[in-house]
Coordinates of C-alpha atoms and ligand atoms in Angstrom, one line a residue:
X1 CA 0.0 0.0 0.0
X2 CA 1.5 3.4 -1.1
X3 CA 1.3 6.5 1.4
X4 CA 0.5 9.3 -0.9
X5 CA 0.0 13.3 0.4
X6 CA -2.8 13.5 2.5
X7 CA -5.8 15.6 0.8
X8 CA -5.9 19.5 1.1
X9 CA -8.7 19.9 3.8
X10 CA -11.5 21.2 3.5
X11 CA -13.4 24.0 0.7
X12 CA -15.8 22.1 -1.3
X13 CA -15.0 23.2 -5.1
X14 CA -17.5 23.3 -7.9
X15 CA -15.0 23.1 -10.8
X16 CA -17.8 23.5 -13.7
X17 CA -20.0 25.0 -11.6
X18 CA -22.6 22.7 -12.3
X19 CA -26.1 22.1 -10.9
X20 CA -25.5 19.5 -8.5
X21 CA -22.5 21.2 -7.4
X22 CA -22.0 21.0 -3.2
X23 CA -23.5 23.0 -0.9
X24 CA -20.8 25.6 -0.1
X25 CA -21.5 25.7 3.9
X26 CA -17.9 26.9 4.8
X27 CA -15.1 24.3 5.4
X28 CA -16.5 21.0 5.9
X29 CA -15.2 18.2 4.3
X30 CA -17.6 16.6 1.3
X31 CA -17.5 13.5 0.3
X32 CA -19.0 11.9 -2.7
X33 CA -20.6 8.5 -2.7
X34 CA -21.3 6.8 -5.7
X35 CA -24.1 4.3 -5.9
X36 CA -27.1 4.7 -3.7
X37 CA -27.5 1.0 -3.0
X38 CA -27.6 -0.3 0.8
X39 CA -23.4 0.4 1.0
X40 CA -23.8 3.7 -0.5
X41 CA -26.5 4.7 1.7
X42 CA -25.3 2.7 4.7
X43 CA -22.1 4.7 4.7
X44 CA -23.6 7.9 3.6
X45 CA -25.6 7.6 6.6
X46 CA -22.3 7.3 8.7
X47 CA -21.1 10.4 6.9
X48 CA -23.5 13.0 7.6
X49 CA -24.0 11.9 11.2
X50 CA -20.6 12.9 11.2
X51 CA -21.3 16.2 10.3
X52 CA -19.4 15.9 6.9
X53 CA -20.8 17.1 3.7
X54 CA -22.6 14.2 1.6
X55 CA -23.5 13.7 -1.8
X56 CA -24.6 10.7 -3.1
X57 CA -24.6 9.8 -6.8
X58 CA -27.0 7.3 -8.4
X59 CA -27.5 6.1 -11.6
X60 CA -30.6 4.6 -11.7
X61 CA -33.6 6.2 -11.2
X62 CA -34.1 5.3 -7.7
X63 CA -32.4 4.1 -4.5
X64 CA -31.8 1.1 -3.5
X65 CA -29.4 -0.9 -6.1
X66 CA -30.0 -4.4 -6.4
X67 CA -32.5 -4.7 -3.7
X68 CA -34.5 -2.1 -5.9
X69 CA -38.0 -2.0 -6.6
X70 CA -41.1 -1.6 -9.0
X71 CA -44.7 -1.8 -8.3
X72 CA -47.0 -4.5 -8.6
X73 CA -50.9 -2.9 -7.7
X74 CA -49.5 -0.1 -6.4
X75 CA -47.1 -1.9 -3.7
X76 CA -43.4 -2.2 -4.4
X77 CA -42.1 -5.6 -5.3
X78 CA -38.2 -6.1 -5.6
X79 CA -37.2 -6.9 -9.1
X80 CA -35.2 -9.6 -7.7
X81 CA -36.1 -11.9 -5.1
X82 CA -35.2 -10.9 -1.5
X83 CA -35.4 -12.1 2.3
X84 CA -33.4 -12.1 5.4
X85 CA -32.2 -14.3 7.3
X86 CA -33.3 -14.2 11.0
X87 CA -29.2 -14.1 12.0
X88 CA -28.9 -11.1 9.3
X89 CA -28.1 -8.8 13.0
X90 CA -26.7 -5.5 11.1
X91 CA -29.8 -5.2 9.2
X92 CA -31.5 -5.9 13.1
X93 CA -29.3 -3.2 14.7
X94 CA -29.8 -1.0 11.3
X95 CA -34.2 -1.0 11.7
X96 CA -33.7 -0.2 15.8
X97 CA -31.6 2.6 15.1
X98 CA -34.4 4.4 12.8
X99 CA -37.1 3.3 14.4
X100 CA -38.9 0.8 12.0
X101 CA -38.2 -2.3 13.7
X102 CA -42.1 -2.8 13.5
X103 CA -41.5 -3.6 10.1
X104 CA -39.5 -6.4 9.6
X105 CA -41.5 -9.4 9.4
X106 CA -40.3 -13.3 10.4
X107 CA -42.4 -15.5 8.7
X108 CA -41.7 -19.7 8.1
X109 CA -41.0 -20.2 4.5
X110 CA -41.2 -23.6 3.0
X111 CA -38.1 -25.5 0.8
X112 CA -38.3 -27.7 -1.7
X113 CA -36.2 -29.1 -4.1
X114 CA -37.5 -30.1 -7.8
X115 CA -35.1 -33.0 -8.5
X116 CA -36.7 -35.9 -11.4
X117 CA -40.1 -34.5 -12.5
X118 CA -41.2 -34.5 -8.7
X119 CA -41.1 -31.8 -5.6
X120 CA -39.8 -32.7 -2.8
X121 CA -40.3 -30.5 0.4
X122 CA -37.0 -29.7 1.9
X123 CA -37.9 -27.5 4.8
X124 CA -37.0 -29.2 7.9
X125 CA -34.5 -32.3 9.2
X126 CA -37.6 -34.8 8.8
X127 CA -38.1 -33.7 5.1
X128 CA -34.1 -34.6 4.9
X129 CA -35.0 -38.3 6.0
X130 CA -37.7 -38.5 3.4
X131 CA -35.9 -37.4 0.3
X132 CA -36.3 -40.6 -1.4
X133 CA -34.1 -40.2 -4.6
X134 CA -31.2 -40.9 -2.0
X135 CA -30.7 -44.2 -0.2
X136 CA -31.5 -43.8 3.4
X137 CA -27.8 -43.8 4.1
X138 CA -27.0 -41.0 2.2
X139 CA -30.2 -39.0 3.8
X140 CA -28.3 -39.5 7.0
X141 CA -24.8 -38.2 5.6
X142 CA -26.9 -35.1 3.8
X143 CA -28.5 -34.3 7.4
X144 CA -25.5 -34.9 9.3
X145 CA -23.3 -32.5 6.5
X146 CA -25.3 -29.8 7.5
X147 CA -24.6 -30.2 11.3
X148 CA -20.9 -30.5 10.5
X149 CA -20.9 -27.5 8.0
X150 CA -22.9 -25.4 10.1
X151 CA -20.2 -26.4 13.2
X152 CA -17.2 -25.3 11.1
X153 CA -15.7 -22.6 13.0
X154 CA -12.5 -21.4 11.1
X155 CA -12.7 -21.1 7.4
X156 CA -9.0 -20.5 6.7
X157 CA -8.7 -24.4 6.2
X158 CA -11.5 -24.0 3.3
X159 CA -10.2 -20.9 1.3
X160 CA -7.9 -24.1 -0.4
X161 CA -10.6 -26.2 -1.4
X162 CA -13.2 -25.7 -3.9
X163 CA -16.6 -26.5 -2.8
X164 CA -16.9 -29.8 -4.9
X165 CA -13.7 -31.3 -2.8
X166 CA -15.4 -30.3 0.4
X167 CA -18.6 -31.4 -0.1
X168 CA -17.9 -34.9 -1.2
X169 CA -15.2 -35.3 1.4
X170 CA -18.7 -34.3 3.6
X171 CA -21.3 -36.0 2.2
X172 CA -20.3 -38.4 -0.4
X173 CA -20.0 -38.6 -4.0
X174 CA -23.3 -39.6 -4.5
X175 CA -24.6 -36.9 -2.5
X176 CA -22.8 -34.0 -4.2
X177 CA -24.0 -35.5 -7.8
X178 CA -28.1 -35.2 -6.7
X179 CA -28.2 -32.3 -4.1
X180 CA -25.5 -30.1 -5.1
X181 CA -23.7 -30.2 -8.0
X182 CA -26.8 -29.4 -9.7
X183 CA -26.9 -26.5 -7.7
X184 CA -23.8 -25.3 -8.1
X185 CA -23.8 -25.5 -11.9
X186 CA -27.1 -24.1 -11.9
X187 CA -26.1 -20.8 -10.2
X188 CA -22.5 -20.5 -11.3
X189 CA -22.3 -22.5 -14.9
X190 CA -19.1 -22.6 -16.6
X191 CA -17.5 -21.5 -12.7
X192 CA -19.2 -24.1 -10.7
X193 CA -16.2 -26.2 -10.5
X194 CA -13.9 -23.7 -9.5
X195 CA -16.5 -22.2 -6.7
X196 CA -14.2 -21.6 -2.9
X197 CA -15.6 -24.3 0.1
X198 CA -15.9 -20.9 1.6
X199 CA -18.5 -19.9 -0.5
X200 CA -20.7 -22.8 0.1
X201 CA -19.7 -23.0 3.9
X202 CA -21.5 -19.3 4.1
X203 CA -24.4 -20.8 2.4
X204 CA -24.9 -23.6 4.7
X205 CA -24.3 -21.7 7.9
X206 CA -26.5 -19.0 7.3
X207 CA -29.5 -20.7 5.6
X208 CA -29.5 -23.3 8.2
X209 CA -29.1 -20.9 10.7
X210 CA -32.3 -19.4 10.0
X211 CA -34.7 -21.6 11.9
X212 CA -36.9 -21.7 15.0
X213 CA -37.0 -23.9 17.8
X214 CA -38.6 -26.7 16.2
X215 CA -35.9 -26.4 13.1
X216 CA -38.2 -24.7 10.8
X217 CA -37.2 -22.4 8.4
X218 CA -37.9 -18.9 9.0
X219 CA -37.3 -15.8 7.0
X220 CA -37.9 -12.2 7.3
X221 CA -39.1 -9.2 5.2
X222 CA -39.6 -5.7 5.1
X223 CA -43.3 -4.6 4.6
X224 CA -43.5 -2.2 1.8
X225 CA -40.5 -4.1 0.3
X226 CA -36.6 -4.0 0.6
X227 CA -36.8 -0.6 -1.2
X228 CA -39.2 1.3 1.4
X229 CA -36.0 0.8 3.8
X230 CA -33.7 2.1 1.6
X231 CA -36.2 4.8 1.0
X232 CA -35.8 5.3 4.7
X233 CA -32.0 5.5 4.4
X234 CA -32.6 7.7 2.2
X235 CA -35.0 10.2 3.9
X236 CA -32.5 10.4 6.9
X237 CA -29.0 10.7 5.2
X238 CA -31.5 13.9 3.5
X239 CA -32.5 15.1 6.8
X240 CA -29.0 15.5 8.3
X241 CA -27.9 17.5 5.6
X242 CA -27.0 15.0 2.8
X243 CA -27.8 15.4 -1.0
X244 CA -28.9 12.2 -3.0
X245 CA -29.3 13.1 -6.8
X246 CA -31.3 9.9 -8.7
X247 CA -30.6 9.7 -12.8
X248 CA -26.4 11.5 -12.3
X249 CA -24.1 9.0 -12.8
X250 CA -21.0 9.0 -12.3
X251 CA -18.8 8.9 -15.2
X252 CA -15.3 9.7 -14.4
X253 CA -12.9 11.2 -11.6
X254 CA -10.7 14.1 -11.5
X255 CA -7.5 13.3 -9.9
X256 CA -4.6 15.9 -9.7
X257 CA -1.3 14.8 -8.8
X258 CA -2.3 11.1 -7.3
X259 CA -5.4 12.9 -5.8
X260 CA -9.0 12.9 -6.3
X261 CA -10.5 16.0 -6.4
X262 CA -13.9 15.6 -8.3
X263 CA -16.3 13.3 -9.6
X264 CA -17.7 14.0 -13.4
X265 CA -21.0 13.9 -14.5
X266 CA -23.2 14.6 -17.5
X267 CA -24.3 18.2 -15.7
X268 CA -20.7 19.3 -14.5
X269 CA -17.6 18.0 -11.7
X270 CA -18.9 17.7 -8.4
X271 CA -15.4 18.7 -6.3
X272 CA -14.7 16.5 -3.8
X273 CA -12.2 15.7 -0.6
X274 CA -12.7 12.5 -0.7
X275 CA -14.7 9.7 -3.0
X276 CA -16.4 6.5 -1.9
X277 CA -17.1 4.1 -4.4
X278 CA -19.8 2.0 -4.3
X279 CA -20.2 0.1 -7.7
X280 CA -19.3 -3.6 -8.9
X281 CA -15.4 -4.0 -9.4
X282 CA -15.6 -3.4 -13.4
X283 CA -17.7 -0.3 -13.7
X284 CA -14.7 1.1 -10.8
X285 CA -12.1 -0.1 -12.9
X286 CA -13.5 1.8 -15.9
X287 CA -13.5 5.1 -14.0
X288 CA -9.6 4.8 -12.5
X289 CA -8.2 3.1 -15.1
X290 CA -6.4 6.5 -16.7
X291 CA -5.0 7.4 -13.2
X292 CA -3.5 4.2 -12.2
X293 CA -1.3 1.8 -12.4
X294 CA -2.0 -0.9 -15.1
X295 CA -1.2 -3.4 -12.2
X296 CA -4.0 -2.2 -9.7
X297 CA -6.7 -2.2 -12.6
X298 CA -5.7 -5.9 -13.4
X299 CA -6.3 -6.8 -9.5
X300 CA -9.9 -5.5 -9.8
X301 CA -10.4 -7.3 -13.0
X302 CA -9.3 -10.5 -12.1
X303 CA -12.7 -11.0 -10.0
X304 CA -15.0 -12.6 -12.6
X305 CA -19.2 -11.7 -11.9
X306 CA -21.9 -13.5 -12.9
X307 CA -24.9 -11.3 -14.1
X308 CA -28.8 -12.6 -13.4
X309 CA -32.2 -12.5 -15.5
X310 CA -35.6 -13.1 -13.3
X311 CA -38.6 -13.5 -14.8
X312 CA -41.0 -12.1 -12.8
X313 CA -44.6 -13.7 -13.2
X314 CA -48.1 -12.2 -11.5
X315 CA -50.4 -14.9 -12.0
X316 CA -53.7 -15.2 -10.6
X317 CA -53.6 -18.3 -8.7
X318 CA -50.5 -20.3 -6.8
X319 CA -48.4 -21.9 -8.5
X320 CA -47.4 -24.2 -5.4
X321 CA -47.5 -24.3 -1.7
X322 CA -43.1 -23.6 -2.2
X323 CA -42.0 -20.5 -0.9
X324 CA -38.0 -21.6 -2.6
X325 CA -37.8 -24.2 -5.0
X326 CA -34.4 -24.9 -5.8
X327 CA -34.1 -26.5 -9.1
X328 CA -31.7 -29.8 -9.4
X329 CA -32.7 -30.6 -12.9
X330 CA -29.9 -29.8 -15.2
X331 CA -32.6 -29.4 -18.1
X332 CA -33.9 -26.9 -16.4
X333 CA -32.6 -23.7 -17.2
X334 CA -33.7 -21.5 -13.4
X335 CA -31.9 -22.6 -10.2
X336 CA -35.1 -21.3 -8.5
X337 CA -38.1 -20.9 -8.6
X338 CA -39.1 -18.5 -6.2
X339 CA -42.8 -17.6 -4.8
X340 CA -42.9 -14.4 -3.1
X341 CA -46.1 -14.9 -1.9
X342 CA -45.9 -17.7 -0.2
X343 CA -43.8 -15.7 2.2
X344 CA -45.3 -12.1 1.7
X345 CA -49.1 -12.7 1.1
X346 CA -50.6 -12.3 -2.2
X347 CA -53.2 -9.8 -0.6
X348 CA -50.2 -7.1 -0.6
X349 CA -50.2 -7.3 -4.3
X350 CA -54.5 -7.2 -4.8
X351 CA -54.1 -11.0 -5.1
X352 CA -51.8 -11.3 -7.7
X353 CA -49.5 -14.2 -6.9
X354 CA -45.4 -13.5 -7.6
X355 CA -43.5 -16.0 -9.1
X356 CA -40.1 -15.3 -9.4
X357 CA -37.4 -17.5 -11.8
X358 CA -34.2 -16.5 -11.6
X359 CA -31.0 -17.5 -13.5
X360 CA -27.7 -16.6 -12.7
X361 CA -25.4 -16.5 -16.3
X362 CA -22.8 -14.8 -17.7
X363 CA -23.4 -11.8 -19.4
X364 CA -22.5 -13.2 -22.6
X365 CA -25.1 -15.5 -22.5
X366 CA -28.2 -15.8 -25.3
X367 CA -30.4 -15.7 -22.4
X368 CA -29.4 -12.5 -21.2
X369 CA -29.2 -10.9 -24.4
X370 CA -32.8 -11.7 -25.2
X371 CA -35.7 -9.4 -25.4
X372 CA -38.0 -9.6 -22.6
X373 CA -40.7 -11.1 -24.9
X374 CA -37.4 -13.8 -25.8
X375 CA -37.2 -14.5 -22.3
X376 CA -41.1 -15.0 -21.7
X377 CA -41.0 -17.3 -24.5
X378 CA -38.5 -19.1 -23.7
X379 CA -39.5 -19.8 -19.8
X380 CA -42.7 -20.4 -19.8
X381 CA -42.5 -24.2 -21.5
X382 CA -40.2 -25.3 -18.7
X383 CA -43.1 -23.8 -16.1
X384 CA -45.4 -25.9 -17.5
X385 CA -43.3 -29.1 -17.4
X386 CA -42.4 -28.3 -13.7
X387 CA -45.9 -27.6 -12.9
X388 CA -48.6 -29.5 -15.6
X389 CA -51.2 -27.7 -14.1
X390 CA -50.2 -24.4 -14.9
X391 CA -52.0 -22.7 -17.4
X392 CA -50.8 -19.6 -19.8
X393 CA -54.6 -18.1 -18.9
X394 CA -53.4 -17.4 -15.2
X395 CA -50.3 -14.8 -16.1
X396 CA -51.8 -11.6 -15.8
X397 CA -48.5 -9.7 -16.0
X398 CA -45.0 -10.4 -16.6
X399 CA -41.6 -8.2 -15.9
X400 CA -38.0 -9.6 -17.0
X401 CA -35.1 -7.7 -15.2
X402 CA -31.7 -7.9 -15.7
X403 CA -28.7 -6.9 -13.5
X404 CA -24.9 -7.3 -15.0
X405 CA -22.7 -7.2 -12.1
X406 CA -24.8 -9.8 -9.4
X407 CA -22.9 -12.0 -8.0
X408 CA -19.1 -12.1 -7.8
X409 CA -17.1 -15.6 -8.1
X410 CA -15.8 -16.2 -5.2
X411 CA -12.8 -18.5 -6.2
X412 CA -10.2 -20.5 -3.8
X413 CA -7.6 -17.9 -1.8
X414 CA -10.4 -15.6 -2.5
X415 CA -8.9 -13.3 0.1
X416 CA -5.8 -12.3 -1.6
X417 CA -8.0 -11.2 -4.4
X418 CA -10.0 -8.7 -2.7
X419 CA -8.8 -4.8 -3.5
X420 CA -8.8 -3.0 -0.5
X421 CA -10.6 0.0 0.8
X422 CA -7.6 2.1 0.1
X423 CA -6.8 3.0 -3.7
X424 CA -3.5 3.8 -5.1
X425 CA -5.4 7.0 -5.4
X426 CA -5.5 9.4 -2.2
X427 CA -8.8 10.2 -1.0
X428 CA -10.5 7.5 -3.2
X429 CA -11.7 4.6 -1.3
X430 CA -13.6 1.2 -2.7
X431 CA -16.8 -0.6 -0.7
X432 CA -18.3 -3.1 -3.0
X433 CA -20.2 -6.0 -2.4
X434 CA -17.2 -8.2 -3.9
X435 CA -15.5 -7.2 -1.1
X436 CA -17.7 -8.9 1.3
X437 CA -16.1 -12.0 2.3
X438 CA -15.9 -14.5 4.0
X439 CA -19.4 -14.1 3.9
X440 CA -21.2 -13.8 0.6
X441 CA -23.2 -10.3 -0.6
X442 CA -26.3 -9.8 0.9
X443 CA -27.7 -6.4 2.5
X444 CA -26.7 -7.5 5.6
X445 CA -23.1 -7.5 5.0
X446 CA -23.8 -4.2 2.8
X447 CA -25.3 -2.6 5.7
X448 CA -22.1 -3.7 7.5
X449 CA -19.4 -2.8 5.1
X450 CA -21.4 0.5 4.5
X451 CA -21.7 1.8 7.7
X452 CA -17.9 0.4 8.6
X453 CA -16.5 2.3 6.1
X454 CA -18.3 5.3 6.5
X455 CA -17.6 5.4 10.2
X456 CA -14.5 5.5 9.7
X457 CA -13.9 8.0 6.9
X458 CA -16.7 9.8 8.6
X459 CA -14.4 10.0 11.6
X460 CA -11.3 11.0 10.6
X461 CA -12.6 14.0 8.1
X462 CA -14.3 14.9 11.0
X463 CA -11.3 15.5 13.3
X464 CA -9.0 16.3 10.6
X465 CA -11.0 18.1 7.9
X466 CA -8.5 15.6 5.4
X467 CA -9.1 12.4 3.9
X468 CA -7.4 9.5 5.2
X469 CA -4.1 8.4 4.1
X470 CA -4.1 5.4 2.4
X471 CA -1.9 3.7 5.2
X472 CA -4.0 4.6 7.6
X473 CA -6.8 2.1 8.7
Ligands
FAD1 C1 -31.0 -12.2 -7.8 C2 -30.6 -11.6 -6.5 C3 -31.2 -12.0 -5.3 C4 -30.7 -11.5 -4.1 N1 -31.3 -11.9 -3.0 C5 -31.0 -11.3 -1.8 C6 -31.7 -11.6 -0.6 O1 -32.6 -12.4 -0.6 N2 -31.3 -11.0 0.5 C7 -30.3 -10.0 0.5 O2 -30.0 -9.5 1.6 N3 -29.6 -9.8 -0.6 C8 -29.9 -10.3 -1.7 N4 -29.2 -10.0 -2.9 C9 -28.0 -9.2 -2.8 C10 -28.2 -7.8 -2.5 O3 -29.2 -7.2 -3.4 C11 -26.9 -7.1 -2.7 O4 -25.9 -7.7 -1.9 C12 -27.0 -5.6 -2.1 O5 -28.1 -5.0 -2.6 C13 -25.7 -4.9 -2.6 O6 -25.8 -3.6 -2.3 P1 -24.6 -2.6 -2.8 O7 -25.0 -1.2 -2.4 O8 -23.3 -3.1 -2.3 O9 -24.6 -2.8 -4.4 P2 -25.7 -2.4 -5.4 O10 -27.1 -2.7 -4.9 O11 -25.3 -3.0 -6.7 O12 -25.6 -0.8 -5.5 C14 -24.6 -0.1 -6.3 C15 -25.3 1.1 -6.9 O13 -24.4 1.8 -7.7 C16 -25.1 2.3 -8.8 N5 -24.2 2.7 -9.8 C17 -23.5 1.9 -10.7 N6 -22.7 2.6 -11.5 C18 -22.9 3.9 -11.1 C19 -22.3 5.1 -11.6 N7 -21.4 5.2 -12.6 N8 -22.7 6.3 -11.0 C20 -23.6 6.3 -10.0 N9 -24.2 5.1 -9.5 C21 -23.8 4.0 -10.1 C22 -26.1 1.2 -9.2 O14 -27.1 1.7 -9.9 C23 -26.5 0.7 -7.8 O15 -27.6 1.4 -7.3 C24 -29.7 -10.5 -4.1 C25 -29.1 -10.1 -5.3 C26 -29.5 -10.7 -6.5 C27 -28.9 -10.2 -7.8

């Protein structure tokens, strides 16, 4: 890590004097954040109750990233999938702290797998010892790999092994071929076998984790949808003085003499003290590329993502009693088939029942390149195979959403992959979900991350008026 000059402190500049420029309110330091997903918020949050200068810089229309929403009978419905575990505690310490704790909803959730033409519930231990398509001695060793998973304490050991090695050495060969390496090739494809134990590990711990007394799963939610908290986010980073300006990307960075001093957008450089950059590894690389080191830009390219299409149905009857059906059909082209409202009830939505199928896929693949009608098309006769009685008359609407940079590949020695916080550029600083580790992305750990960092750069602009060296955490 290079020490370079700290930041000049303080004046917030408005180089092009553009609309969005910061409020000049005397010698506070500003900071920009770019990306108002749960990290950007989280730490912008962190910021202002600082008392340093905010401005946050989103892309999309509105807040909330990839736990954004659109509306479904005028109630907001995320455009992918989401829940919470009932261990997620930084999103539980985040909903105390403003005061909409009431919210958050726990709720069992039923399992399933869809393994040869049949469902199979998969909710509890019992359902374990009834998964017929596995001799009864392997339903012992696939109940007893979950206790041993879920009691491993130090992941160091796994960072070495890819998930395939450690969950045969687990559970069997014969267990890994019907339970999960169908699972693992149907999230992660062409990268399945190269997937980190730790990865899986994460998954069993935090899923099974998620349980009441009896062993149950339960899951919780946030009434008026994962957006209506960011929303709130939002609303307070607002109220202590922080900007947040929808539709302004950003599209570069001004850097003088190893230092970042603005952020440029469509309408004009936003001057800056000090960035925080919220965005997938590639999209970051793109914007420091002409400022660093060839080196450093290879580092943050050498993390692969996969990018994720769900098909979102509203259908006028259920589809199935299955709040998460995983899919371990390899002719199947989801790895779930999600129904929200066997979780959240379909009375939220006017009675429309949400069925989500997702597929995780590399951006270069035909199915994410298709047109939304393409996708439609191309779904819909695997629905009816998975469910015979489900007729083309019950869709009464249909959405197809598409997100580039959604899950990173979390590879073996993972941890020497991850860029740090610190750039090679002073005052620029990195908190992206692919930095999460050893757990996987999730707003939990973007709540965590966010409010970490910001704390922390908060803090010391605060005392100092200057951006952190880069040495310095
Ligand atoms: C299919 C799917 C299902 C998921 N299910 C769950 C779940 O059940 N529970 C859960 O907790 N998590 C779930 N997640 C993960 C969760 O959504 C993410 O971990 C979390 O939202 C990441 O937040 P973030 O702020 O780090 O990143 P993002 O949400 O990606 O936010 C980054 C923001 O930066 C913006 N941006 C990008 N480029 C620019 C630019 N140039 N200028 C300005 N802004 C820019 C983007 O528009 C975006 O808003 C799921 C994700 C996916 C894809």
């Amino acid at each position: 890590m290079t020490s370079s000059p700290p930041i000049r402190a303080g004046v917030a500049r408005d180089d092009a004097g553009a609309a969005g420029a910061a409020p000049d309110d005397g010698a506070r330091p500003h900071v920009v954040v770019i990306g108002a997903g749960f990290t950007g918020l989280s730490a912008a949050w962190e910021l202002v109750r600082r008392g340093v200068r905010v401005t946050v810089l989103e892309a999309d229309p509105e807040v909330g990233g990839l736990a954004g929403t659109f509306e479904v009978q005028g109630e907001r419905l995320e455009k992918f999938y989401h829940h919470w575990f009932t261990n997620d505690a930084h999103v539980g310490d985040l909903v105390k702290e403003l005061g909409v704790e009431d919210r958050v909803v726990y709720r069992p959730t039923r399992t399933g797998m869809y393994f040869a033409n049949s469902v199979f519930r998969m909710s509890s231990p019992a359902d374990v010892l009834k998964f017929t398509p596995l001799p009864f001695i392997d339903r012992l060793r696939l109940g007893l790999l979950a206790l041993r998973a879920r009691a491993v304490k130090d992941w160091k050991p796994l960072e070495a092994i890819t998930a395939e090695e450690w969950l045969v050495r687990l559970g069997g060969r014969n267990v890994y071929r019907v339970v999960w390496e169908p699972l693992l090739q149907g999230k992660f494809g062409p990268f399945a076998s190269s997937i980190s134990a730790v990865w899986f590990w994460n998954k069993l711990k935090l899923r099974g984790g998620s349980r009441d007394r009896t062993g149950a799963e339960m899951l919780a939610y946030y009434r008026g949808g994962f957006a209506a908290l960011a929303d709130r986010l939002a609303e307070e980073v607002v109220r202590l003085g922080g900007r947040i300006e929808t539709l302004r990307p950003a599209l570069g960075l001004d850097v003088r003499d190893g230092v970042v001093t603005g952020v440029r957008t469509s309408s004009g450089t936003i001057a800056a003290d000090a960035v925080l950059a919220t965005t997938s590894l590639p999209i970051f690389a793109d914007m420091v590329e002409a400022h660093v080191e060839p080196r450093y830009v290879e580092q943050l390219r050498a993390i692969d993502y996969l990018a994720n299409v769900c098909l979102v149905l509203e259908l006028d009857r259920s589809l199935s009693s299955t709040y998460w059906l995983n899919v371990n059909d390899p002719g199947f082209p989801f790895v779930g088939v999600i129904e929200h409202t066997n979780f959240e009830p379909a009375s939220t939505y006017g009675g429309r029942h949400i069925v989500y199928l997702s597929k995780y896929l590399p951006e270069s693949a035909e199915l994410f390149r298709m047109t939304d009608d393409e996708v439609v098309a191309y779904c819909l006769p695997y629905l009816e195979r998975m469910f015979p009685a489900f007729d083309r008359s019950w869709i009464l609407g249909a959405h197809v959403w598409k997100a580039r940079f959604s899950q990173p590949i979390v590879t073996r020695h993972y941890s020497e992959m991850i860029p740090s916080v610190e750039t090679p550029i002073q005052g620029l600083y990195l908190n992206t979900m692919a930095q999460v580790y050893p757990e996987d992305r999730g707003t939990n750990y973007a709540i965590r991350e966010g409010r970490k960092v910001g704390a922390w750069l908060g803090g010391v602009l605060a005392s100092t008026g200057a951006a952190p060296r880069s040495d310095s955490r």
